[in-house]
JSON list of C-alpha atoms in Angstrom, two decimals:
[
{"chain": "A", "resi": 1, "resn": "MET", "atom": "CA", "xyz": [196.59, 270.36, 216.39]},
{"chain": "A", "resi": 2, "resn": "LEU", "atom": "CA", "xyz": [193.33, 269.33, 214.71]},
{"chain": "A", "resi": 3, "resn": "GLU", "atom": "CA", "xyz": [192.99, 267.81, 211.19]},
{"chain": "A", "resi": 4, "resn": "CYS", "atom": "CA", "xyz": [189.70, 268.27, 209.41]},
{"chain": "A", "resi": 5, "resn": "GLY", "atom": "CA", "xyz": [188.89, 265.52, 207.12]},
{"chain": "A", "resi": 6, "resn": "CYS", "atom": "CA", "xyz": [191.82, 263.43, 207.99]},
{"chain": "A", "resi": 7, "resn": "GLY", "atom": "CA", "xyz": [190.91, 260.23, 205.88]},
{"chain": "A", "resi": 8, "resn": "THR", "atom": "CA", "xyz": [193.06, 257.27, 206.98]},
{"chain": "A", "resi": 9, "resn": "GLY", "atom": "CA", "xyz": [195.31, 259.45, 209.04]},
{"chain": "A", "resi": 10, "resn": "PRO", "atom": "CA", "xyz": [198.77, 260.10, 207.09]},
{"chain": "A", "resi": 11, "resn": "GLY", "atom": "CA", "xyz": [198.83, 263.72, 207.94]},
{"chain": "A", "resi": 12, "resn": "ALA", "atom": "CA", "xyz": [197.82, 263.03, 211.60]},
{"chain": "A", "resi": 13, "resn": "CYS", "atom": "CA", "xyz": [200.53, 260.43, 211.99]},
{"chain": "A", "resi": 14, "resn": "PHE", "atom": "CA", "xyz": [203.20, 262.71, 210.34]},
{"chain": "A", "resi": 15, "resn": "LEU", "atom": "CA", "xyz": [202.51, 265.45, 212.85]},
{"chain": "A", "resi": 16, "resn": "ALA", "atom": "CA", "xyz": [202.01, 263.12, 215.84]},
{"chain": "A", "resi": 17, "resn": "GLU", "atom": "CA", "xyz": [205.56, 261.62, 215.00]},
{"chain": "A", "resi": 18, "resn": "ARG", "atom": "CA", "xyz": [206.97, 265.07, 215.31]},
{"chain": "A", "resi": 19, "resn": "GLY", "atom": "CA", "xyz": [205.49, 265.79, 218.75]},
{"chain": "A", "resi": 20, "resn": "PHE", "atom": "CA", "xyz": [202.21, 267.28, 218.08]},
{"chain": "A", "resi": 21, "resn": "GLU", "atom": "CA", "xyz": [199.16, 266.39, 220.35]},
{"chain": "A", "resi": 22, "resn": "VAL", "atom": "CA", "xyz": [196.62, 265.46, 217.62]},
{"chain": "A", "resi": 23, "resn": "ASP", "atom": "CA", "xyz": [192.93, 265.39, 217.18]},
{"chain": "A", "resi": 24, "resn": "ALA", "atom": "CA", "xyz": [191.53, 264.39, 213.87]},
{"chain": "A", "resi": 25, "resn": "PHE", "atom": "CA", "xyz": [188.17, 263.51, 212.35]},
{"chain": "A", "resi": 26, "resn": "ASP", "atom": "CA", "xyz": [186.68, 262.38, 209.12]},
{"chain": "A", "resi": 27, "resn": "LEU", "atom": "CA", "xyz": [183.10, 261.70, 208.00]},
{"chain": "A", "resi": 28, "resn": "ILE", "atom": "CA", "xyz": [183.62, 258.24, 206.78]},
{"chain": "A", "resi": 29, "resn": "PRO", "atom": "CA", "xyz": [183.54, 255.73, 209.79]},
{"chain": "A", "resi": 30, "resn": "THR", "atom": "CA", "xyz": [185.72, 253.07, 207.82]},
{"chain": "A", "resi": 31, "resn": "ALA", "atom": "CA", "xyz": [188.44, 255.67, 207.21]},
{"chain": "A", "resi": 32, "resn": "ILE", "atom": "CA", "xyz": [188.57, 256.30, 210.95]},
{"chain": "A", "resi": 33, "resn": "GLU", "atom": "CA", "xyz": [188.57, 252.65, 211.70]},
{"chain": "A", "resi": 34, "resn": "ILE", "atom": "CA", "xyz": [191.78, 252.20, 209.48]},
{"chain": "A", "resi": 35, "resn": "ALA", "atom": "CA", "xyz": [193.37, 255.41, 210.98]},
{"chain": "A", "resi": 36, "resn": "ARG", "atom": "CA", "xyz": [192.92, 254.08, 214.48]},
{"chain": "A", "resi": 37, "resn": "LYS", "atom": "CA", "xyz": [194.52, 250.72, 213.40]},
{"chain": "A", "resi": 38, "resn": "ILE", "atom": "CA", "xyz": [197.54, 252.42, 211.63]},
{"chain": "A", "resi": 39, "resn": "ALA", "atom": "CA", "xyz": [198.07, 254.65, 214.68]},
{"chain": "A", "resi": 40, "resn": "LEU", "atom": "CA", "xyz": [198.07, 251.63, 217.00]},
{"chain": "A", "resi": 41, "resn": "GLU", "atom": "CA", "xyz": [200.50, 249.78, 214.90]},
{"chain": "A", "resi": 42, "resn": "ARG", "atom": "CA", "xyz": [202.86, 252.91, 214.83]},
{"chain": "A", "resi": 43, "resn": "HIS", "atom": "CA", "xyz": [202.58, 253.37, 218.70]},
{"chain": "A", "resi": 44, "resn": "LEU", "atom": "CA", "xyz": [200.89, 256.79, 218.17]},
{"chain": "A", "resi": 45, "resn": "GLU", "atom": "CA", "xyz": [198.34, 258.44, 220.41]},
{"chain": "A", "resi": 46, "resn": "ILE", "atom": "CA", "xyz": [195.96, 260.22, 218.08]},
{"chain": "A", "resi": 47, "resn": "ARG", "atom": "CA", "xyz": [192.33, 261.06, 219.16]},
{"chain": "A", "resi": 48, "resn": "TYR", "atom": "CA", "xyz": [190.08, 260.05, 216.10]},
{"chain": "A", "resi": 49, "resn": "GLU", "atom": "CA", "xyz": [186.53, 260.85, 215.87]},
{"chain": "A", "resi": 50, "resn": "VAL", "atom": "CA", "xyz": [183.84, 260.32, 213.36]},
{"chain": "A", "resi": 51, "resn": "MET", "atom": "CA", "xyz": [182.35, 263.67, 212.47]},
{"chain": "A", "resi": 52, "resn": "ASP", "atom": "CA", "xyz": [181.03, 266.05, 209.66]},
{"chain": "A", "resi": 53, "resn": "VAL", "atom": "CA", "xyz": [183.30, 269.01, 209.09]},
{"chain": "A", "resi": 54, "resn": "CYS", "atom": "CA", "xyz": [180.18, 271.04, 208.61]},
{"chain": "A", "resi": 55, "resn": "GLU", "atom": "CA", "xyz": [179.07, 270.14, 212.18]},
{"chain": "A", "resi": 56, "resn": "LEU", "atom": "CA", "xyz": [182.38, 271.25, 213.86]},
{"chain": "A", "resi": 57, "resn": "PRO", "atom": "CA", "xyz": [181.13, 272.89, 216.98]},
{"chain": "A", "resi": 58, "resn": "HIS", "atom": "CA", "xyz": [182.36, 276.25, 217.96]},
{"chain": "A", "resi": 59, "resn": "GLU", "atom": "CA", "xyz": [182.80, 275.56, 221.52]},
{"chain": "A", "resi": 60, "resn": "GLY", "atom": "CA", "xyz": [185.57, 273.32, 222.79]},
{"chain": "A", "resi": 61, "resn": "LYS", "atom": "CA", "xyz": [189.32, 272.87, 222.81]},
{"chain": "A", "resi": 62, "resn": "ARG", "atom": "CA", "xyz": [191.26, 275.63, 220.96]},
{"chain": "A", "resi": 63, "resn": "TYR", "atom": "CA", "xyz": [194.24, 274.64, 218.72]},
{"chain": "A", "resi": 64, "resn": "ASP", "atom": "CA", "xyz": [197.67, 275.92, 217.84]},
{"chain": "A", "resi": 65, "resn": "LEU", "atom": "CA", "xyz": [197.36, 274.42, 214.34]},
{"chain": "A", "resi": 66, "resn": "ILE", "atom": "CA", "xyz": [194.23, 273.35, 212.38]},
{"chain": "A", "resi": 67, "resn": "VAL", "atom": "CA", "xyz": [194.94, 271.58, 209.02]},
{"chain": "A", "resi": 68, "resn": "ASP", "atom": "CA", "xyz": [192.69, 270.86, 206.21]},
{"chain": "A", "resi": 69, "resn": "SER", "atom": "CA", "xyz": [194.25, 268.68, 203.55]},
{"chain": "A", "resi": 70, "resn": "PHE", "atom": "CA", "xyz": [192.13, 268.61, 200.61]},
{"chain": "A", "resi": 71, "resn": "CYS", "atom": "CA", "xyz": [188.84, 268.57, 202.34]},
{"chain": "A", "resi": 72, "resn": "LEU", "atom": "CA", "xyz": [187.43, 271.98, 201.59]},
{"chain": "A", "resi": 73, "resn": "GLN", "atom": "CA", "xyz": [186.89, 271.30, 197.94]},
{"chain": "A", "resi": 74, "resn": "GLY", "atom": "CA", "xyz": [184.32, 268.90, 198.60]},
{"chain": "A", "resi": 75, "resn": "ILE", "atom": "CA", "xyz": [182.33, 271.49, 200.51]},
{"chain": "A", "resi": 76, "resn": "ALA", "atom": "CA", "xyz": [180.58, 273.00, 197.66]},
{"chain": "A", "resi": 77, "resn": "ALA", "atom": "CA", "xyz": [177.65, 275.03, 198.91]},
{"chain": "A", "resi": 78, "resn": "ASP", "atom": "CA", "xyz": [178.15, 278.63, 200.17]},
{"chain": "A", "resi": 79, "resn": "PRO", "atom": "CA", "xyz": [176.28, 278.09, 203.61]},
{"chain": "A", "resi": 80, "resn": "ASP", "atom": "CA", "xyz": [178.37, 274.96, 204.24]},
{"chain": "A", "resi": 81, "resn": "ARG", "atom": "CA", "xyz": [181.66, 276.60, 203.51]},
{"chain": "A", "resi": 82, "resn": "ARG", "atom": "CA", "xyz": [180.88, 279.54, 205.67]},
{"chain": "A", "resi": 83, "resn": "ARG", "atom": "CA", "xyz": [179.93, 277.13, 208.54]},
{"chain": "A", "resi": 84, "resn": "VAL", "atom": "CA", "xyz": [183.26, 275.35, 208.20]},
{"chain": "A", "resi": 85, "resn": "LEU", "atom": "CA", "xyz": [185.47, 278.40, 208.15]},
{"chain": "A", "resi": 86, "resn": "MET", "atom": "CA", "xyz": [183.55, 280.11, 210.99]},
{"chain": "A", "resi": 87, "resn": "ALA", "atom": "CA", "xyz": [184.06, 277.01, 213.06]},
{"chain": "A", "resi": 88, "resn": "VAL", "atom": "CA", "xyz": [187.85, 276.89, 212.30]},
{"chain": "A", "resi": 89, "resn": "ARG", "atom": "CA", "xyz": [187.94, 280.53, 213.32]},
{"chain": "A", "resi": 90, "resn": "ALA", "atom": "CA", "xyz": [186.16, 279.67, 216.61]},
{"chain": "A", "resi": 91, "resn": "ARG", "atom": "CA", "xyz": [188.52, 276.80, 217.46]},
{"chain": "A", "resi": 92, "resn": "LEU", "atom": "CA", "xyz": [191.79, 278.49, 216.59]},
{"chain": "A", "resi": 93, "resn": "LYS", "atom": "CA", "xyz": [194.04, 279.96, 219.13]},
{"chain": "A", "resi": 94, "resn": "ARG", "atom": "CA", "xyz": [194.63, 283.65, 218.89]},
{"chain": "A", "resi": 95, "resn": "ASP", "atom": "CA", "xyz": [198.32, 283.13, 217.53]},
{"chain": "A", "resi": 96, "resn": "GLY", "atom": "CA", "xyz": [197.39, 279.76, 215.77]},
{"chain": "A", "resi": 97, "resn": "TYR", "atom": "CA", "xyz": [197.83, 278.92, 212.27]},
{"chain": "A", "resi": 98, "resn": "TYR", "atom": "CA", "xyz": [195.27, 277.53, 209.79]},
{"chain": "A", "resi": 99, "resn": "LEU", "atom": "CA", "xyz": [196.92, 275.48, 206.96]},
{"chain": "A", "resi": 100, "resn": "ILE", "atom": "CA", "xyz": [194.72, 274.59, 204.07]},
{"chain": "A", "resi": 101, "resn": "SER", "atom": "CA", "xyz": [195.48, 272.83, 200.75]},
{"chain": "A", "resi": 102, "resn": "THR", "atom": "CA", "xyz": [192.52, 272.40, 198.46]},
{"chain": "A", "resi": 103, "resn": "ALA", "atom": "CA", "xyz": [191.89, 271.28, 194.83]},
{"chain": "A", "resi": 104, "resn": "MET", "atom": "CA", "xyz": [191.98, 274.37, 192.51]},
{"chain": "A", "resi": 105, "resn": "ARG", "atom": "CA", "xyz": [190.64, 275.21, 189.22]},
{"chain": "A", "resi": 106, "resn": "LYS", "atom": "CA", "xyz": [193.03, 273.93, 186.50]},
{"chain": "A", "resi": 107, "resn": "GLU", "atom": "CA", "xyz": [192.54, 276.35, 183.71]},
{"chain": "A", "resi": 108, "resn": "TRP", "atom": "CA", "xyz": [193.87, 273.79, 181.12]},
{"chain": "A", "resi": 109, "resn": "ASN", "atom": "CA", "xyz": [190.80, 271.74, 181.91]},
{"chain": "A", "resi": 110, "resn": "VAL", "atom": "CA", "xyz": [188.38, 274.59, 181.05]},
{"chain": "A", "resi": 111, "resn": "SER", "atom": "CA", "xyz": [186.98, 274.49, 177.52]},
{"chain": "A", "resi": 112, "resn": "SER", "atom": "CA", "xyz": [186.07, 278.03, 176.44]},
{"chain": "A", "resi": 113, "resn": "GLU", "atom": "CA", "xyz": [184.30, 276.58, 173.28]},
{"chain": "A", "resi": 114, "resn": "ASN", "atom": "CA", "xyz": [180.55, 276.11, 173.16]},
{"chain": "A", "resi": 115, "resn": "PRO", "atom": "CA", "xyz": [179.59, 277.38, 176.65]},
{"chain": "A", "resi": 116, "resn": "ILE", "atom": "CA", "xyz": [176.24, 276.16, 177.92]},
{"chain": "A", "resi": 117, "resn": "LEU", "atom": "CA", "xyz": [173.54, 278.66, 179.11]},
{"chain": "A", "resi": 118, "resn": "ASP", "atom": "CA", "xyz": [170.92, 277.46, 181.48]},
{"chain": "A", "resi": 119, "resn": "PRO", "atom": "CA", "xyz": [167.69, 279.07, 180.09]},
{"chain": "A", "resi": 120, "resn": "HIS", "atom": "CA", "xyz": [165.93, 278.91, 183.45]},
{"chain": "A", "resi": 121, "resn": "SER", "atom": "CA", "xyz": [168.44, 280.57, 185.65]},
{"chain": "A", "resi": 122, "resn": "GLY", "atom": "CA", "xyz": [170.46, 282.49, 183.07]},
{"chain": "A", "resi": 123, "resn": "ARG", "atom": "CA", "xyz": [173.67, 280.76, 184.50]},
{"chain": "A", "resi": 124, "resn": "LEU", "atom": "CA", "xyz": [176.63, 280.07, 182.11]},
{"chain": "A", "resi": 125, "resn": "PHE", "atom": "CA", "xyz": [178.67, 276.81, 182.38]},
{"chain": "A", "resi": 126, "resn": "TYR", "atom": "CA", "xyz": [181.82, 275.63, 180.61]},
{"chain": "A", "resi": 127, "resn": "ARG", "atom": "CA", "xyz": [182.84, 272.10, 179.91]},
{"chain": "A", "resi": 128, "resn": "TYR", "atom": "CA", "xyz": [185.40, 271.20, 182.55]},
{"chain": "A", "resi": 129, "resn": "ALA", "atom": "CA", "xyz": [187.55, 267.94, 182.83]},
{"chain": "A", "resi": 130, "resn": "GLU", "atom": "CA", "xyz": [185.83, 266.34, 179.95]},
{"chain": "A", "resi": 131, "resn": "GLU", "atom": "CA", "xyz": [182.50, 265.48, 181.23]},
{"chain": "A", "resi": 132, "resn": "SER", "atom": "CA", "xyz": [181.72, 267.85, 184.02]},
{"chain": "A", "resi": 133, "resn": "LEU", "atom": "CA", "xyz": [180.53, 271.51, 184.09]},
{"chain": "A", "resi": 134, "resn": "LEU", "atom": "CA", "xyz": [182.03, 274.47, 185.79]},
{"chain": "A", "resi": 135, "resn": "GLU", "atom": "CA", "xyz": [180.32, 277.73, 186.65]},
{"chain": "A", "resi": 136, "resn": "GLU", "atom": "CA", "xyz": [183.20, 280.15, 186.21]},
{"chain": "A", "resi": 137, "resn": "ASP", "atom": "CA", "xyz": [182.26, 282.93, 188.40]},
{"chain": "A", "resi": 138, "resn": "THR", "atom": "CA", "xyz": [181.52, 280.67, 191.49]},
{"chain": "A", "resi": 139, "resn": "GLY", "atom": "CA", "xyz": [183.92, 277.74, 190.85]},
{"chain": "A", "resi": 140, "resn": "LEU", "atom": "CA", "xyz": [180.93, 275.15, 191.34]},
{"chain": "A", "resi": 141, "resn": "VAL", "atom": "CA", "xyz": [181.60, 272.00, 189.60]},
{"chain": "A", "resi": 142, "resn": "TYR", "atom": "CA", "xyz": [178.63, 269.81, 188.46]},
{"chain": "A", "resi": 143, "resn": "GLN", "atom": "CA", "xyz": [179.23, 266.28, 187.34]},
{"chain": "A", "resi": 144, "resn": "PRO", "atom": "CA", "xyz": [176.90, 264.10, 185.17]},
{"chain": "A", "resi": 145, "resn": "PHE", "atom": "CA", "xyz": [174.15, 262.42, 187.33]},
{"chain": "A", "resi": 146, "resn": "HIS", "atom": "CA", "xyz": [172.21, 259.29, 186.52]},
{"chain": "A", "resi": 147, "resn": "GLY", "atom": "CA", "xyz": [169.64, 258.65, 189.17]},
{"chain": "A", "resi": 148, "resn": "SER", "atom": "CA", "xyz": [166.58, 260.17, 190.80]},
{"chain": "A", "resi": 149, "resn": "PRO", "atom": "CA", "xyz": [167.28, 264.04, 190.96]},
{"chain": "A", "resi": 150, "resn": "GLU", "atom": "CA", "xyz": [164.56, 264.43, 193.60]},
{"chain": "A", "resi": 151, "resn": "GLU", "atom": "CA", "xyz": [166.58, 262.24, 196.18]},
{"chain": "A", "resi": 152, "resn": "TYR", "atom": "CA", "xyz": [169.56, 264.62, 196.10]},
{"chain": "A", "resi": 153, "resn": "GLU", "atom": "CA", "xyz": [170.33, 268.19, 196.86]},
{"chain": "A", "resi": 154, "resn": "GLY", "atom": "CA", "xyz": [172.33, 270.15, 194.32]},
{"chain": "A", "resi": 155, "resn": "THR", "atom": "CA", "xyz": [171.00, 268.52, 191.21]},
{"chain": "A", "resi": 156, "resn": "LEU", "atom": "CA", "xyz": [170.54, 270.78, 188.10]},
{"chain": "A", "resi": 157, "resn": "LYS", "atom": "CA", "xyz": [168.89, 270.05, 184.71]},
{"chain": "A", "resi": 158, "resn": "ILE", "atom": "CA", "xyz": [170.43, 271.59, 181.74]},
{"chain": "A", "resi": 159, "resn": "GLY", "atom": "CA", "xyz": [168.85, 270.84, 178.50]},
{"chain": "A", "resi": 160, "resn": "ASP", "atom": "CA", "xyz": [168.06, 266.98, 178.70]},
{"chain": "A", "resi": 161, "resn": "GLU", "atom": "CA", "xyz": [170.69, 266.18, 181.11]},
{"chain": "A", "resi": 162, "resn": "TRP", "atom": "CA", "xyz": [170.99, 266.04, 184.87]},
{"chain": "A", "resi": 163, "resn": "TYR", "atom": "CA", "xyz": [174.01, 267.29, 186.91]},
{"chain": "A", "resi": 164, "resn": "LEU", "atom": "CA", "xyz": [174.96, 267.04, 190.51]},
{"chain": "A", "resi": 165, "resn": "LEU", "atom": "CA", "xyz": [176.85, 269.56, 192.45]},
{"chain": "A", "resi": 166, "resn": "ASN", "atom": "CA", "xyz": [180.22, 267.93, 193.20]},
{"chain": "A", "resi": 167, "resn": "ARG", "atom": "CA", "xyz": [183.08, 270.35, 193.96]},
{"chain": "A", "resi": 168, "resn": "ARG", "atom": "CA", "xyz": [184.23, 273.71, 194.38]},
{"chain": "A", "resi": 169, "resn": "HIS", "atom": "CA", "xyz": [187.38, 274.70, 192.33]},
{"chain": "A", "resi": 170, "resn": "LEU", "atom": "CA", "xyz": [188.50, 278.23, 192.77]},
{"chain": "A", "resi": 171, "resn": "THR", "atom": "CA", "xyz": [191.23, 280.34, 191.44]},
{"chain": "A", "resi": 172, "resn": "PRO", "atom": "CA", "xyz": [193.97, 281.57, 193.75]},
{"chain": "A", "resi": 173, "resn": "PRO", "atom": "CA", "xyz": [192.42, 285.02, 194.13]},
{"chain": "A", "resi": 174, "resn": "MET", "atom": "CA", "xyz": [189.10, 283.62, 194.67]},
{"chain": "A", "resi": 175, "resn": "LEU", "atom": "CA", "xyz": [190.36, 281.41, 197.43]},
{"chain": "A", "resi": 176, "resn": "LYS", "atom": "CA", "xyz": [192.28, 284.16, 199.15]},
{"chain": "A", "resi": 177, "resn": "ALA", "atom": "CA", "xyz": [189.11, 286.37, 198.99]},
{"chain": "A", "resi": 178, "resn": "GLU", "atom": "CA", "xyz": [186.96, 283.71, 200.48]},
{"chain": "A", "resi": 179, "resn": "LEU", "atom": "CA", "xyz": [189.50, 283.07, 203.40]},
{"chain": "A", "resi": 180, "resn": "GLU", "atom": "CA", "xyz": [189.73, 286.99, 204.05]},
{"chain": "A", "resi": 181, "resn": "GLY", "atom": "CA", "xyz": [185.94, 287.26, 203.83]},
{"chain": "A", "resi": 182, "resn": "ALA", "atom": "CA", "xyz": [185.56, 284.59, 206.49]},
{"chain": "A", "resi": 183, "resn": "GLY", "atom": "CA", "xyz": [187.91, 286.72, 208.73]},
{"chain": "A", "resi": 184, "resn": "PHE", "atom": "CA", "xyz": [191.41, 285.26, 208.05]},
{"chain": "A", "resi": 185, "resn": "LYS", "atom": "CA", "xyz": [194.60, 286.93, 207.20]},
{"chain": "A", "resi": 186, "resn": "VAL", "atom": "CA", "xyz": [196.33, 285.00, 204.41]},
{"chain": "A", "resi": 187, "resn": "LEU", "atom": "CA", "xyz": [200.12, 285.10, 205.29]},
{"chain": "A", "resi": 188, "resn": "TYR", "atom": "CA", "xyz": [201.22, 283.03, 202.36]},
{"chain": "A", "resi": 189, "resn": "GLN", "atom": "CA", "xyz": [199.86, 281.25, 199.29]},
{"chain": "A", "resi": 190, "resn": "ASP", "atom": "CA", "xyz": [201.61, 278.93, 196.88]},
{"chain": "A", "resi": 191, "resn": "GLY", "atom": "CA", "xyz": [201.50, 275.78, 194.94]},
{"chain": "A", "resi": 192, "resn": "VAL", "atom": "CA", "xyz": [201.21, 274.76, 191.33]},
{"chain": "A", "resi": 193, "resn": "CYS", "atom": "CA", "xyz": [197.64, 276.11, 191.20]},
{"chain": "A", "resi": 194, "resn": "GLY", "atom": "CA", "xyz": [197.91, 278.27, 194.47]},
{"chain": "A", "resi": 195, "resn": "GLU", "atom": "CA", "xyz": [196.30, 275.59, 196.42]},
{"chain": "A", "resi": 196, "resn": "ASN", "atom": "CA", "xyz": [198.36, 275.78, 199.60]},
{"chain": "A", "resi": 197, "resn": "ALA", "atom": "CA", "xyz": [197.47, 278.76, 202.18]},
{"chain": "A", "resi": 198, "resn": "VAL", "atom": "CA", "xyz": [198.79, 279.59, 205.52]},
{"chain": "A", "resi": 199, "resn": "CYS", "atom": "CA", "xyz": [196.31, 281.64, 207.51]},
{"chain": "A", "resi": 200, "resn": "VAL", "atom": "CA", "xyz": [196.02, 283.42, 210.89]},
{"chain": "A", "resi": 201, "resn": "LEU", "atom": "CA", "xyz": [193.46, 285.43, 212.77]},
{"chain": "A", "resi": 202, "resn": "PRO", "atom": "CA", "xyz": [193.67, 289.14, 211.98]},
{"chain": "A", "resi": 203, "resn": "SER", "atom": "CA", "xyz": [194.87, 289.93, 215.59]},
{"chain": "A", "resi": 204, "resn": "ALA", "atom": "CA", "xyz": [197.61, 287.26, 215.58]},
{"chain": "A", "resi": 205, "resn": "ALA", "atom": "CA", "xyz": [201.12, 288.51, 216.16]},
{"chain": "A", "resi": 206, "resn": "VAL", "atom": "CA", "xyz": [202.68, 285.76, 213.96]},
{"chain": "A", "resi": 207, "resn": "SER", "atom": "CA", "xyz": [204.33, 285.71, 210.54]},
{"chain": "A", "resi": 208, "resn": "VAL", "atom": "CA", "xyz": [205.98, 283.43, 207.96]},
{"chain": "A", "resi": 209, "resn": "SER", "atom": "CA", "xyz": [209.41, 284.19, 207.36]},
{"chain": "A", "resi": 210, "resn": "PRO", "atom": "CA", "xyz": [211.05, 283.96, 203.79]},
{"chain": "A", "resi": 211, "resn": "ALA", "atom": "CA", "xyz": [213.17, 281.08, 204.97]},
{"chain": "A", "resi": 212, "resn": "ARG", "atom": "CA", "xyz": [210.10, 279.00, 205.99]},
{"chain": "A", "resi": 213, "resn": "GLN", "atom": "CA", "xyz": [208.20, 279.96, 202.90]},
{"chain": "A", "resi": 214, "resn": "SER", "atom": "CA", "xyz": [210.84, 278.29, 200.76]}
]
């Protein structure tokens, strides 16, 4: 199996202890350093690598299982998300599974009062999780930014304040539509906010039984 954005490796260790041959990567070198140390202490053979999930090559080993545990929500821009999902498709075996858990929109954090209209683009934003802004139709989340906006991609000025593109928080139907648009078949979706999904390739002769769903 392959884990994208493995952090310090708890998921990779969990699966390695259950007999999986595990490859895993993360963007943060310190996280991979810690993950390797933990795996060594637990006598687990896990192949860790420092890599950006947006740079996952299409060529290489194919996997029975690819896991994304709360990595995708940090990939906000459309081109980057498409690159990630296309790479996962390319590296998944024909009957393999893609398991994804991602932070979702929490409707109770959306303030419908006093929406903010950006006069330059015509985009409408709502206050989200107190200080952030949410563009409802895309799920893009912007956080207040205090720095030099020209040094960062994804900055946006609304009124007199600067914001930085930070996350992508979708609704369950939006996540399903994105996964299907990228060429996956969503077998199962569940969770408090619909954040967990089991996907396969459209040609895969696999399923999720009711017993396993529970």
